[in-house]
PDB file of C-alpha atoms in Angstrom:
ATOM      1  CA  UNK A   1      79.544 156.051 125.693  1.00 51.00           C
ATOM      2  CA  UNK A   2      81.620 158.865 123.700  1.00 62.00           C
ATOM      3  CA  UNK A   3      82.919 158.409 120.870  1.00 77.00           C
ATOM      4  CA  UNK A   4      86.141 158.022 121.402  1.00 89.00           C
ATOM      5  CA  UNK A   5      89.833 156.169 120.333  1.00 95.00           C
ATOM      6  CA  UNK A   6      90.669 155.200 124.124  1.00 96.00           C
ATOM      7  CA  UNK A   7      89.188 153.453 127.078  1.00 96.00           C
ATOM      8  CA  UNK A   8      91.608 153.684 130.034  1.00 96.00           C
ATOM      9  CA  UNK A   9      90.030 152.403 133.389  1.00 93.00           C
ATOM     10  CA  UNK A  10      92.074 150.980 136.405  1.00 90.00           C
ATOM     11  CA  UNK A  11      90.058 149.174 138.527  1.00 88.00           C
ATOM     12  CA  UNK A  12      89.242 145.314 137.603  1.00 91.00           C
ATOM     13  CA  UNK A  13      85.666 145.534 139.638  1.00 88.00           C
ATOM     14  CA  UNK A  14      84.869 148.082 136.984  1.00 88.00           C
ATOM     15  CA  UNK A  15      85.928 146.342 133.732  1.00 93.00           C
ATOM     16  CA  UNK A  16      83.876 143.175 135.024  1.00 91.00           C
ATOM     17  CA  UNK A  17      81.064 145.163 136.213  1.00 89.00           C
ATOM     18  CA  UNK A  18      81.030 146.551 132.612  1.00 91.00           C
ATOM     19  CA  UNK A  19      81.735 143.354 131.091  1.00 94.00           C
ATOM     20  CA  UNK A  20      84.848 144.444 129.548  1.00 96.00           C
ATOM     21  CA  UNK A  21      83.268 146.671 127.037  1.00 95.00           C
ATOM     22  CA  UNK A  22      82.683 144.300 124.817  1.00 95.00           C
ATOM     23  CA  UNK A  23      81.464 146.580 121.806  1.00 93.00           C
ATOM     24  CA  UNK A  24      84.391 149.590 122.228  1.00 94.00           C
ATOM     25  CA  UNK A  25      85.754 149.593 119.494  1.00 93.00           C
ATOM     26  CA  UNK A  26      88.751 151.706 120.076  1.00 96.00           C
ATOM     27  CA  UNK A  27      92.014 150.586 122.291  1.00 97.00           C
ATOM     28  CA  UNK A  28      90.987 149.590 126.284  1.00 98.00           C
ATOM     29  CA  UNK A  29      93.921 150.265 128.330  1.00 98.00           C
ATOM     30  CA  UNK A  30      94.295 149.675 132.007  1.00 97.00           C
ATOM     31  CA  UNK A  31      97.411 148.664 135.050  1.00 95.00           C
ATOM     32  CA  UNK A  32      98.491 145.580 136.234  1.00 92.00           C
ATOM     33  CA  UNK A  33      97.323 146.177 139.881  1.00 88.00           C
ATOM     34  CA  UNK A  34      94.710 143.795 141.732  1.00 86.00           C
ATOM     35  CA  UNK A  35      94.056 141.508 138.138  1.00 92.00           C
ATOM     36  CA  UNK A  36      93.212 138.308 139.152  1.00 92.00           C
ATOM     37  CA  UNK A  37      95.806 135.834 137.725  1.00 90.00           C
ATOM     38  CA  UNK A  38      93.593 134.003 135.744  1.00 92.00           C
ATOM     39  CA  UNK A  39      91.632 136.963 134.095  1.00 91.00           C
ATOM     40  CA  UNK A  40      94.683 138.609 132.821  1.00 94.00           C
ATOM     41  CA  UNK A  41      93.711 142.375 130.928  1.00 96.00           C
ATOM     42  CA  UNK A  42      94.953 141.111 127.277  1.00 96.00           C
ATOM     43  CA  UNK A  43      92.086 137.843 127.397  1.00 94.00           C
ATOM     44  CA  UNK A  44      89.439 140.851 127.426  1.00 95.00           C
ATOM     45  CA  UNK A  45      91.520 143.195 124.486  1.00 96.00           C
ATOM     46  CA  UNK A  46      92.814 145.235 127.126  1.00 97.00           C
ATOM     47  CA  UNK A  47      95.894 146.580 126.749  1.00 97.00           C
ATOM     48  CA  UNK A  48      97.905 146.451 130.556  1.00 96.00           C
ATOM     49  CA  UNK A  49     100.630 149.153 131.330  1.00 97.00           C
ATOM     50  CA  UNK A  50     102.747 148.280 134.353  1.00 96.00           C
ATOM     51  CA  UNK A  51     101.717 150.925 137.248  1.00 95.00           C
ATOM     52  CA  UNK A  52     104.267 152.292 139.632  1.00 93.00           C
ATOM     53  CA  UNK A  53     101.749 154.181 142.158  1.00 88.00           C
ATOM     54  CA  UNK A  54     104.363 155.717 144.582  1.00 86.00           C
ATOM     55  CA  UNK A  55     106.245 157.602 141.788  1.00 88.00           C
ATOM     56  CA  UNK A  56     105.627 161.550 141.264  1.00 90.00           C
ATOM     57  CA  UNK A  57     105.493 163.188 137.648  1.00 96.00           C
ATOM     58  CA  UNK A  58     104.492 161.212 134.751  1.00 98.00           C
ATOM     59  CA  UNK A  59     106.354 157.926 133.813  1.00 98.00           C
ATOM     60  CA  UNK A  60     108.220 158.727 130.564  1.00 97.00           C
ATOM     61  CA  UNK A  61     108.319 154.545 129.679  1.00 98.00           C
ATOM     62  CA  UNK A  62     105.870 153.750 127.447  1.00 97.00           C
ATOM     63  CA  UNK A  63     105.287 150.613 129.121  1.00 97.00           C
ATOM     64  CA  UNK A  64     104.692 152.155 132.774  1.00 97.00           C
ATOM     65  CA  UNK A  65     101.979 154.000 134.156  1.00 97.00           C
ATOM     66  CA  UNK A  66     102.244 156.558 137.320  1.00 97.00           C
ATOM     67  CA  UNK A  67      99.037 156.449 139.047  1.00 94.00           C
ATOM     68  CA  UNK A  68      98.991 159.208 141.676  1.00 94.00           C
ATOM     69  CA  UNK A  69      96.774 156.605 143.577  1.00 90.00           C
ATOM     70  CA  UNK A  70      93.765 157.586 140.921  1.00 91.00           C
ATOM     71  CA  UNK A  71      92.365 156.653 137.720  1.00 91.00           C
ATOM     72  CA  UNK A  72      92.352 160.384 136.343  1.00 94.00           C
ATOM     73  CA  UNK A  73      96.196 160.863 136.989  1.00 96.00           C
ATOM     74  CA  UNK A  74      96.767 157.814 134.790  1.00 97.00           C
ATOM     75  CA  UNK A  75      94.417 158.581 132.348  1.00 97.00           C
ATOM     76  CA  UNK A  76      96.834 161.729 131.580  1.00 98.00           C
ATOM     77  CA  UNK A  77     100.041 159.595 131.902  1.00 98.00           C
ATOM     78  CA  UNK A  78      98.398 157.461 129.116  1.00 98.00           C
ATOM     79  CA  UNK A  79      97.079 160.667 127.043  1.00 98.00           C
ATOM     80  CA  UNK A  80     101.236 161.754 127.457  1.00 98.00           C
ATOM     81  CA  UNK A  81     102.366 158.423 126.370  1.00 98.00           C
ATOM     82  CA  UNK A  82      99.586 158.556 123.398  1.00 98.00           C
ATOM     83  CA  UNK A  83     101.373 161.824 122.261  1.00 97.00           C
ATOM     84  CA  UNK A  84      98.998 164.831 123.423  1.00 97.00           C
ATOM     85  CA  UNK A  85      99.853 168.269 123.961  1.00 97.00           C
ATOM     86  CA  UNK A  86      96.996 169.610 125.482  1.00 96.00           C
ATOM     87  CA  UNK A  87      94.974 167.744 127.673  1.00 96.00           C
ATOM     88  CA  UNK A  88      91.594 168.812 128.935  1.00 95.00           C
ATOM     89  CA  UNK A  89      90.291 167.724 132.124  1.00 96.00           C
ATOM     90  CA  UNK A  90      86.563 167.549 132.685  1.00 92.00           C
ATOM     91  CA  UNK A  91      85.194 165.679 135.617  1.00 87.00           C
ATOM     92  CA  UNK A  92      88.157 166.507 137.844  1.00 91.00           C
ATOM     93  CA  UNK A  93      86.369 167.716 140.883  1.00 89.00           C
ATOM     94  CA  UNK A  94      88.144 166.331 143.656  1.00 87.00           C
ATOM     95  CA  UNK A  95      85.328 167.055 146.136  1.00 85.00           C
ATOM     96  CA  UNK A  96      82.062 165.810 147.815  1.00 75.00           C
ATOM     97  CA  UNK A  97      78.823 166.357 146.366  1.00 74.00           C
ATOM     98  CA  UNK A  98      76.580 165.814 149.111  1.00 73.00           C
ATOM     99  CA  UNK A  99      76.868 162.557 149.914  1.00 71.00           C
ATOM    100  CA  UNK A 100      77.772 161.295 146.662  1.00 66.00           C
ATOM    101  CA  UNK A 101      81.817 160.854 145.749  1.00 67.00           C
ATOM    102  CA  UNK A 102      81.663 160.896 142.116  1.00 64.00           C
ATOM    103  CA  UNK A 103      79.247 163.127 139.592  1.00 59.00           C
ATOM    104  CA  UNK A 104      77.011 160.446 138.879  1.00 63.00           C
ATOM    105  CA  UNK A 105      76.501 159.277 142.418  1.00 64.00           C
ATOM    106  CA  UNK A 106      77.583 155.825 144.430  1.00 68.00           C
ATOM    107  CA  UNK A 107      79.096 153.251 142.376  1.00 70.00           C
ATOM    108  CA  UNK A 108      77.529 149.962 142.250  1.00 71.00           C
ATOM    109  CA  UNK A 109      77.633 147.374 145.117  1.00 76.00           C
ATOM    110  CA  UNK A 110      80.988 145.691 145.280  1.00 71.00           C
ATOM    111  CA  UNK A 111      82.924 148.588 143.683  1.00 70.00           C
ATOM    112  CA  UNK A 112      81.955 151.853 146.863  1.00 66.00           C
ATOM    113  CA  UNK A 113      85.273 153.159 147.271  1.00 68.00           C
ATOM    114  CA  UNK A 114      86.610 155.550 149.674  1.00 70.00           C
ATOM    115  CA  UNK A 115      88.288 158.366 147.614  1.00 76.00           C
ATOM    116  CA  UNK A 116      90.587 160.570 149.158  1.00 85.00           C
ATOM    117  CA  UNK A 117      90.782 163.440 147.641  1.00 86.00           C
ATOM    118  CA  UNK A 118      93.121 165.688 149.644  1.00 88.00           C
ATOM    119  CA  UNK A 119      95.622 162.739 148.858  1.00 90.00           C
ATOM    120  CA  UNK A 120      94.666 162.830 144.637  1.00 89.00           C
ATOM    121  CA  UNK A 121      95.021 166.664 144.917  1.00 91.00           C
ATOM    122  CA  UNK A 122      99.006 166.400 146.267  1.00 93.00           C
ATOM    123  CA  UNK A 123      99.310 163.530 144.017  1.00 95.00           C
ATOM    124  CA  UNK A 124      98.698 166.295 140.587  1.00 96.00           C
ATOM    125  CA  UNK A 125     100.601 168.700 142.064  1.00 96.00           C
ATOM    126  CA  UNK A 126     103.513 166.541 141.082  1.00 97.00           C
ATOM    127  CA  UNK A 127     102.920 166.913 137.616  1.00 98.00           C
ATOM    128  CA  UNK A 128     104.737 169.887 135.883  1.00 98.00           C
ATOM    129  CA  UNK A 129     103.174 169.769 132.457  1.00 98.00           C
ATOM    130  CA  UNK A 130     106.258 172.066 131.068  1.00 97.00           C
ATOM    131  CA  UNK A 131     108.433 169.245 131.755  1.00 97.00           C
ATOM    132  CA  UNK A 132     106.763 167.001 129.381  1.00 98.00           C
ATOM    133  CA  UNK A 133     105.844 169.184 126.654  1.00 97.00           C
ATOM    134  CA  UNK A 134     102.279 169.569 127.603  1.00 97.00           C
ATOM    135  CA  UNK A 135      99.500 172.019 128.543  1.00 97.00           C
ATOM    136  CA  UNK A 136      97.080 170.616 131.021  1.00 98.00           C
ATOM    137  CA  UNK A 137      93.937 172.846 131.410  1.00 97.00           C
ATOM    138  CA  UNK A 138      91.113 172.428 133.795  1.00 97.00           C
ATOM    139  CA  UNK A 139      87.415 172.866 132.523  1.00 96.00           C
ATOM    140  CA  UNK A 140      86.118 171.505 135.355  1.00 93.00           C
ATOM    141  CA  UNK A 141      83.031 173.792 136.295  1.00 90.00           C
ATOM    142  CA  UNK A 142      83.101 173.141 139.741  1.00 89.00           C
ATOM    143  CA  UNK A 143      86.666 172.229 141.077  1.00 92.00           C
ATOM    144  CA  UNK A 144      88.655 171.640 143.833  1.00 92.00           C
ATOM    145  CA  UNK A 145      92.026 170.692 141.981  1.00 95.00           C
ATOM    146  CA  UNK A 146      93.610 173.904 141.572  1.00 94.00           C
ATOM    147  CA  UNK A 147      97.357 173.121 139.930  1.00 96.00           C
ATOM    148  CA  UNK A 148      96.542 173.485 136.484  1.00 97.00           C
ATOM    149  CA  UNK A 149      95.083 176.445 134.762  1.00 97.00           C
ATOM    150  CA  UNK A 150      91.709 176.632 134.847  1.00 96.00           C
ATOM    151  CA  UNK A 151      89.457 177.430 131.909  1.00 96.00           C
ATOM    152  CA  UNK A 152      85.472 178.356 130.927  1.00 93.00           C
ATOM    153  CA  UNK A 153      84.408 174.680 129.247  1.00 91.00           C
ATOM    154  CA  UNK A 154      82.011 176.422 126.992  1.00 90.00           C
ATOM    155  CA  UNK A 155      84.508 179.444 126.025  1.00 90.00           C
ATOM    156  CA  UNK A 156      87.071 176.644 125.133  1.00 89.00           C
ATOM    157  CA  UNK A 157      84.258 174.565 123.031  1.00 86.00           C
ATOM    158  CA  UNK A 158      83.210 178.004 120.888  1.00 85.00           C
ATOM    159  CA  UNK A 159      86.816 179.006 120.342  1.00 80.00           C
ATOM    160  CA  UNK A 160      87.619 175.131 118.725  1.00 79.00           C
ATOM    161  CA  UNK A 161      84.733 175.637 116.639  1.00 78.00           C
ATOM    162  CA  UNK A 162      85.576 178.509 115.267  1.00 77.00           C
ATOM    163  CA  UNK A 163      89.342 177.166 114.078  1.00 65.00           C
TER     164      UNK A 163
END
């Protein structure tokens, strides 16, 4: 795993499937939706934002989550709530690859899920990073989510090291 301060990941299936990452060491965050009552988020160190998943935008209460029906819309409600002002998005393909629905193929048995990815796209589009004081920039090689500025991954990594 990166190294890295945050761990936000919606679904249950996946936190159990992972064990709860035990050994993270940074904050886990995740939504209330589809936690078994007697598992609740905090017994695992998991921090649980409340998750509206109809709203549009980003939720500007700390303590609620907007969704846009997928776990990379909420992961940049949480980076807003965590006080970013640019936010890069890498993995955000929105699309097909072959068969497989995600970069690194199926997901394990019990946690297949049918992602619908015209529905995600419509569901960014309702974020207007201006709005919240942010810059939201795409360096995503191979996209289909077009709402955001897109940018050459490897021209932003040599400009940050040279500042």
């Amino acid at each position: 795993m990166a190294d890295c301060q945050h761990l936000w990941a919606t679904d249950y299936r996946w936190w159990k499937h992972h064990n709860f990452v035990p050994d993270f060491k940074g904050q886990k965050w995740t939504q209330n939706v589809q936690w078994p009552d007697d598992t609740p988020p905090e017994k695992h160190g998991i921090r649980c934002l409340r998750a509206e998943t109809s709203a549009g935008g980003l939720s500007t209460d700390p303590d609620v989550i907007h969704t846009g029906r997928n776990s990379g819309y909420a992961a940049i409600n949480l980076a807003y709530h965590l006080g970013a002002e640019r936010i890069l998005l890498l993995g955000y393909d929105l699309k097909m690859r072959g068969n497989d629905r995600h970069w690194f193929g199926a997901h394990p048995k019990g946690m297949e899920v049918q992602s619908d990815y015209a529905l995600f796209a419509s569901q960014f589009r309702t974020i207007i990073p201006s709005q919240y004081g942010l810059e939201i920039w795409n360096v995503t090689r191979d996209t289909a989510l077009a709402c955001f500025p897109r940018y050459d991954l490897d021209d932003v990594v040599k400009h940050t090291a040279q500042v």
